[in-house]
Coordinates of N, CA, C and O in Angstrom, one line a residue:
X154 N -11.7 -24.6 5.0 CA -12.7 -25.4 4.6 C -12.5 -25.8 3.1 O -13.4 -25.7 2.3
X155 N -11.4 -26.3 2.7 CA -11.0 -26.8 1.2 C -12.2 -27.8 0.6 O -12.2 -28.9 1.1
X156 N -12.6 -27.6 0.2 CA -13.8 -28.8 -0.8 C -14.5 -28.4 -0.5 O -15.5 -29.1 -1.0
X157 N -15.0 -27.3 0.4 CA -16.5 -27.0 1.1 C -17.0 -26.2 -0.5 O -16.3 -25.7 -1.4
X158 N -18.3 -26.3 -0.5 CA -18.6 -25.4 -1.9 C -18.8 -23.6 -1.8 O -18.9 -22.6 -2.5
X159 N -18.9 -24.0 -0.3 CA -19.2 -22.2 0.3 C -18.0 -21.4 0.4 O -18.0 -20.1 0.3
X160 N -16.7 -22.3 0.7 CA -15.4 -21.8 1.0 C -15.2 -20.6 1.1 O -14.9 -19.8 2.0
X161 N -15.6 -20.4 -0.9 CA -15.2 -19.0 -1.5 C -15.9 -17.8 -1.0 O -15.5 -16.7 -1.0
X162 N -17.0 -18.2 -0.5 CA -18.1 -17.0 0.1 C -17.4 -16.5 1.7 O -17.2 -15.3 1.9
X163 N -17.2 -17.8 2.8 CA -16.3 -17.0 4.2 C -15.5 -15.8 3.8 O -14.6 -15.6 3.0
X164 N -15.9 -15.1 4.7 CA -15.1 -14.0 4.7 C -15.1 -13.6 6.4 O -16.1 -13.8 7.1
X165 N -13.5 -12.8 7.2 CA -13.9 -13.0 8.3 C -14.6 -11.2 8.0 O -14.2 -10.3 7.3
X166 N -15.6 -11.2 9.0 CA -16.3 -9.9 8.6 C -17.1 -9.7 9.8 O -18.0 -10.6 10.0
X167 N -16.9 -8.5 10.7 CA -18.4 -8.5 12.2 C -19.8 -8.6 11.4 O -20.1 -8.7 10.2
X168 N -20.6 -8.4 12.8 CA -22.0 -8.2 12.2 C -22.6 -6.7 11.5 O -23.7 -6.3 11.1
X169 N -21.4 -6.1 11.5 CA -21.6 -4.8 10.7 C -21.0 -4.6 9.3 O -21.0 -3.6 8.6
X170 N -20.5 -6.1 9.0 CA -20.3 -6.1 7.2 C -18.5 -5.4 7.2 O -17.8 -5.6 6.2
X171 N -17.9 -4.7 8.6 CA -16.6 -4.7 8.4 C -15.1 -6.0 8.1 O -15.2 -7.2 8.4
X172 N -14.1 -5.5 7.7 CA -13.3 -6.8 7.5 C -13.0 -6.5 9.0 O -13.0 -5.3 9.4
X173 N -12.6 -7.6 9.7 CA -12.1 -7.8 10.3 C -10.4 -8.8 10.6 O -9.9 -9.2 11.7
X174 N -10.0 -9.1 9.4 CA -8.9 -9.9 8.9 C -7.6 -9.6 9.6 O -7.2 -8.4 9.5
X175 N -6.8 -10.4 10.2 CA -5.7 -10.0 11.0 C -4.4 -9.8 10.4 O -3.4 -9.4 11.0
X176 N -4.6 -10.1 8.8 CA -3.6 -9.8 8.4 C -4.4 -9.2 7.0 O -5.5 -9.5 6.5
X177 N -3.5 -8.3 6.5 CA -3.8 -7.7 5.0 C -2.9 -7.7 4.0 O -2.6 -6.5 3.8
X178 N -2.6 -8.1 3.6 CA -1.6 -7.7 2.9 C -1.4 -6.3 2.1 O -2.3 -5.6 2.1
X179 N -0.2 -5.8 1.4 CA 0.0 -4.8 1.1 C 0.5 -5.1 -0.2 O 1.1 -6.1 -0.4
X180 N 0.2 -3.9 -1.4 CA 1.1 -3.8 -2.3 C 2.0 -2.9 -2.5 O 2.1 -1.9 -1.7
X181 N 3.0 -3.1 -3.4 CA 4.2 -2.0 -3.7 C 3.6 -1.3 -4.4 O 2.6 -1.8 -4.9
X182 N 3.7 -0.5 -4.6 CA 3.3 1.5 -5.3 C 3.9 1.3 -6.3 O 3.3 1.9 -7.2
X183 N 5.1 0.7 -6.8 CA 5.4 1.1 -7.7 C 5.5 -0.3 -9.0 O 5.6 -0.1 -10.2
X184 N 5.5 -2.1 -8.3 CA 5.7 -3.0 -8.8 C 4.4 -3.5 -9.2 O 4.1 -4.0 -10.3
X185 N 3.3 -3.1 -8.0 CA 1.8 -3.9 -7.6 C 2.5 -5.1 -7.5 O 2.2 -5.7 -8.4
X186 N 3.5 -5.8 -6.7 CA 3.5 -7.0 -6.0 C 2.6 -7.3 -4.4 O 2.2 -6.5 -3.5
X187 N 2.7 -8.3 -4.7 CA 2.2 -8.4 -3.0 C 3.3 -8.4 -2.2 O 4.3 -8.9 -2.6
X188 N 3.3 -7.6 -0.9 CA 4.4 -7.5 0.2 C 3.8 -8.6 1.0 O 2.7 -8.5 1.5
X189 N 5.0 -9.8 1.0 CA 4.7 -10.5 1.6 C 4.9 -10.3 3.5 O 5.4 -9.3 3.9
X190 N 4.6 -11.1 4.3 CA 4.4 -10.8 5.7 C 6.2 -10.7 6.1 O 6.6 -9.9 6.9
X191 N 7.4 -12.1 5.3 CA 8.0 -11.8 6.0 C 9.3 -10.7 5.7 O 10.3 -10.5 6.4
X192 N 8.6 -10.2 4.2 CA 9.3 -8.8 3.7 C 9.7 -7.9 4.4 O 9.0 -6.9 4.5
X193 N 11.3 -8.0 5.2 CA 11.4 -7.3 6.5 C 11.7 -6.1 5.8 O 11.1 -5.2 6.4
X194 N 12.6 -5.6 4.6 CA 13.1 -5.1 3.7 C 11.9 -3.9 3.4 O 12.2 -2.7 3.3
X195 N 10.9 -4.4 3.3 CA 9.3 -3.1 2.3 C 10.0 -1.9 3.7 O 10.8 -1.9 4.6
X196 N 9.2 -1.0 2.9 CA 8.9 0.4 3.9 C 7.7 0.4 3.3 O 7.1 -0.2 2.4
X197 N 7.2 1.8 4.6 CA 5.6 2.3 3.7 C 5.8 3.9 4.3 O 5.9 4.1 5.5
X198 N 5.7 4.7 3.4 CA 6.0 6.1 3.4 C 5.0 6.7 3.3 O 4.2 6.6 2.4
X199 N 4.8 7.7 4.6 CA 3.8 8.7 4.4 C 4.3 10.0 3.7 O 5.5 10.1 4.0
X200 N 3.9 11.0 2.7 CA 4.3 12.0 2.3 C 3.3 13.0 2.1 O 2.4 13.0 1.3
X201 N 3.6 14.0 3.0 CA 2.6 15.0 3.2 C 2.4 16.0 1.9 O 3.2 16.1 0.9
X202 N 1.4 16.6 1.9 CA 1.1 17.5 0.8 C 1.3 18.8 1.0 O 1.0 19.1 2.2
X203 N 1.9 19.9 0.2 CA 2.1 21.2 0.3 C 1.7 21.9 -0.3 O 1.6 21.7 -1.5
X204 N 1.1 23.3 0.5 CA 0.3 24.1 -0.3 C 1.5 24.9 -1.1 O 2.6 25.2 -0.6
X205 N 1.1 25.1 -2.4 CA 2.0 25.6 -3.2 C 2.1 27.0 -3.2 O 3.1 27.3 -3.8
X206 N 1.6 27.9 -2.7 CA 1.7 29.1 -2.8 C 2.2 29.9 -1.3 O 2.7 31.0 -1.3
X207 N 1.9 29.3 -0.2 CA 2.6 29.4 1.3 C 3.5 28.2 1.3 O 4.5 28.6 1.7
X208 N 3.7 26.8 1.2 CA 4.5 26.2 1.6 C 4.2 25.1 2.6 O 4.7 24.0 2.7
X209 N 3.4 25.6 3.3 CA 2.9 25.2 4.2 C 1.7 23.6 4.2 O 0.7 23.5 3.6
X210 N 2.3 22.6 5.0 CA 1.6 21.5 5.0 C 0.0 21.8 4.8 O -0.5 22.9 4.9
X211 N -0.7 20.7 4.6 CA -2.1 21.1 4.3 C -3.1 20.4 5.2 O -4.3 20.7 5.6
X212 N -2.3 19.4 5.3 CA -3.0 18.1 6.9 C -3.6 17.1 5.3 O -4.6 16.4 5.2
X213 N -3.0 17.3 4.6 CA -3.6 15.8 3.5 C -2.0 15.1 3.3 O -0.9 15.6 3.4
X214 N -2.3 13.6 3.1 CA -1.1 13.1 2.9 C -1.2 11.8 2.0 O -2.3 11.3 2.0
X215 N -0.3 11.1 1.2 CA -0.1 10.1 0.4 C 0.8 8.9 0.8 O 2.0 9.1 0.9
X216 N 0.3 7.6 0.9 CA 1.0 6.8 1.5 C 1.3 6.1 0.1 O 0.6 5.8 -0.8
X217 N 2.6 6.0 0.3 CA 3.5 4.4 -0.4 C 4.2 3.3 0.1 O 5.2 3.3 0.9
X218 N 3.7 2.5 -0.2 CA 4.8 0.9 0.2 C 5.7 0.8 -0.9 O 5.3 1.3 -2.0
X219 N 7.0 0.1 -1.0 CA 7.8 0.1 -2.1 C 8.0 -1.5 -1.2 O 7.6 -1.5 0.0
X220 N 8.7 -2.7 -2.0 CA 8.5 -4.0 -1.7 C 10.2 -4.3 -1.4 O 10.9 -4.0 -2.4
X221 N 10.7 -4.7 -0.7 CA 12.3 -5.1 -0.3 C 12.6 -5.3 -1.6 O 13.2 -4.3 -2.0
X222 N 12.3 -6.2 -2.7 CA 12.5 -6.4 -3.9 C 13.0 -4.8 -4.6 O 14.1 -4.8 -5.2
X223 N 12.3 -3.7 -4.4 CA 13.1 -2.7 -5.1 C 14.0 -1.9 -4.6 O 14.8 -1.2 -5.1
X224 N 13.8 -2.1 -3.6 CA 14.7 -1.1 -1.7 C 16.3 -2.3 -2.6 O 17.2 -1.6 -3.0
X225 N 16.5 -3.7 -3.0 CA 17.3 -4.3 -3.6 C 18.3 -3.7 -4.6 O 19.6 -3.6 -4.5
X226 N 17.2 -3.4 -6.0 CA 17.7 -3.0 -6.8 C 18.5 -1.4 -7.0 O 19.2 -0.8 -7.9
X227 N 18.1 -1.1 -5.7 CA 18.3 0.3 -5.7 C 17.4 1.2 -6.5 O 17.7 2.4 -6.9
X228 N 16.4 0.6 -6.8 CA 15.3 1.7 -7.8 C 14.4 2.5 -6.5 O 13.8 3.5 -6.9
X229 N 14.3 2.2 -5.4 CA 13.5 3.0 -4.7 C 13.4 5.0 -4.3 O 12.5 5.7 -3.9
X230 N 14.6 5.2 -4.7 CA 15.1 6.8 -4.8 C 13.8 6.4 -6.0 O 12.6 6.0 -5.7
X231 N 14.2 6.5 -7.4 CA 13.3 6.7 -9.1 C 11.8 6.5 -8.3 O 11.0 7.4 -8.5
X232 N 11.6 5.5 -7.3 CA 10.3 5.1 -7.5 C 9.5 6.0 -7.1 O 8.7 6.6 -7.8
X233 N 9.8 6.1 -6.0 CA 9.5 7.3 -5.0 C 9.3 8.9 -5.5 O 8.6 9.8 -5.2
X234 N 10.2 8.9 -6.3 CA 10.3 10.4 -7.0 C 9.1 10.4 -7.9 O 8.4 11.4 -7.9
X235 N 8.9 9.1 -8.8 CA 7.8 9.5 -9.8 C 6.8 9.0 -9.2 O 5.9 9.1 -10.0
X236 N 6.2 8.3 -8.0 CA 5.4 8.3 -7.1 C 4.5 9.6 -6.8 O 3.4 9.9 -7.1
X237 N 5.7 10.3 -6.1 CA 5.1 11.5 -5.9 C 4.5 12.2 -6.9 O 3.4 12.6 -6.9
X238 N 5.4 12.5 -7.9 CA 5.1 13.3 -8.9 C 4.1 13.2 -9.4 O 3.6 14.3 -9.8
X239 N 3.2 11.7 -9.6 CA 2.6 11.4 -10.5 C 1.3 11.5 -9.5 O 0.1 11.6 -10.0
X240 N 1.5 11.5 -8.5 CA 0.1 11.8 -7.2 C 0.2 13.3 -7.4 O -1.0 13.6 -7.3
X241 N 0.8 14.2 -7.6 CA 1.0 15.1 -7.5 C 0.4 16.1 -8.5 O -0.2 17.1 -8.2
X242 N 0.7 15.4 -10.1 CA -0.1 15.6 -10.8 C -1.7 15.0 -11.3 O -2.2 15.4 -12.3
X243 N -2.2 14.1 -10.2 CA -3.4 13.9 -10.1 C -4.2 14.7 -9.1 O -5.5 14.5 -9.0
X244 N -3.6 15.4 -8.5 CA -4.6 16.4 -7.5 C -4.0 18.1 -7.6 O -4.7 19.0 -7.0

């Protein structure tokens, strides 16, 4: 609805106020780019949490997307490392 003055207010959303949008986009974890749709290149990494004193998983976990753009440069090993670290030292 371009020129509509409400445009900016649609949102697609049920009658329970959830999004219901078919597409979302994602960002990189470590750039904040948008991963675009046909970024075949992104990954998105789950990494589980470990209890420090047994070892043992905890059933908590931390998701990252990194964007084809860094999987490129070869920075995604660095990113990922201080990714974690830095989740790591926030909890």
């Amino acid at each position: 609805f371009p020129g509509c003055a409400e445009a900016k207010f649609l949102r697609m959303q049920n009658d329970a106020g959830q999004n219901v949008d078919l597409y979302i986009p994602r960002k990189c974890s470590w750039t904040n780019r948008l991963i675009h749709a046909k970024d075949s290149a992104s990954v998105q990494i789950v990494v589980g949490r470990v209890d420090p004193t047994t070892g043992l998983f905890t059933g908590e976990t931390d998701t990252f997307a990194l964007a084809g753009y860094v999987r490129a440069n070869a920075e995604s090993d660095m990113a990922l490392g201080e990714l974690v670290a830095a989740a790591d030292a926030a909890n």
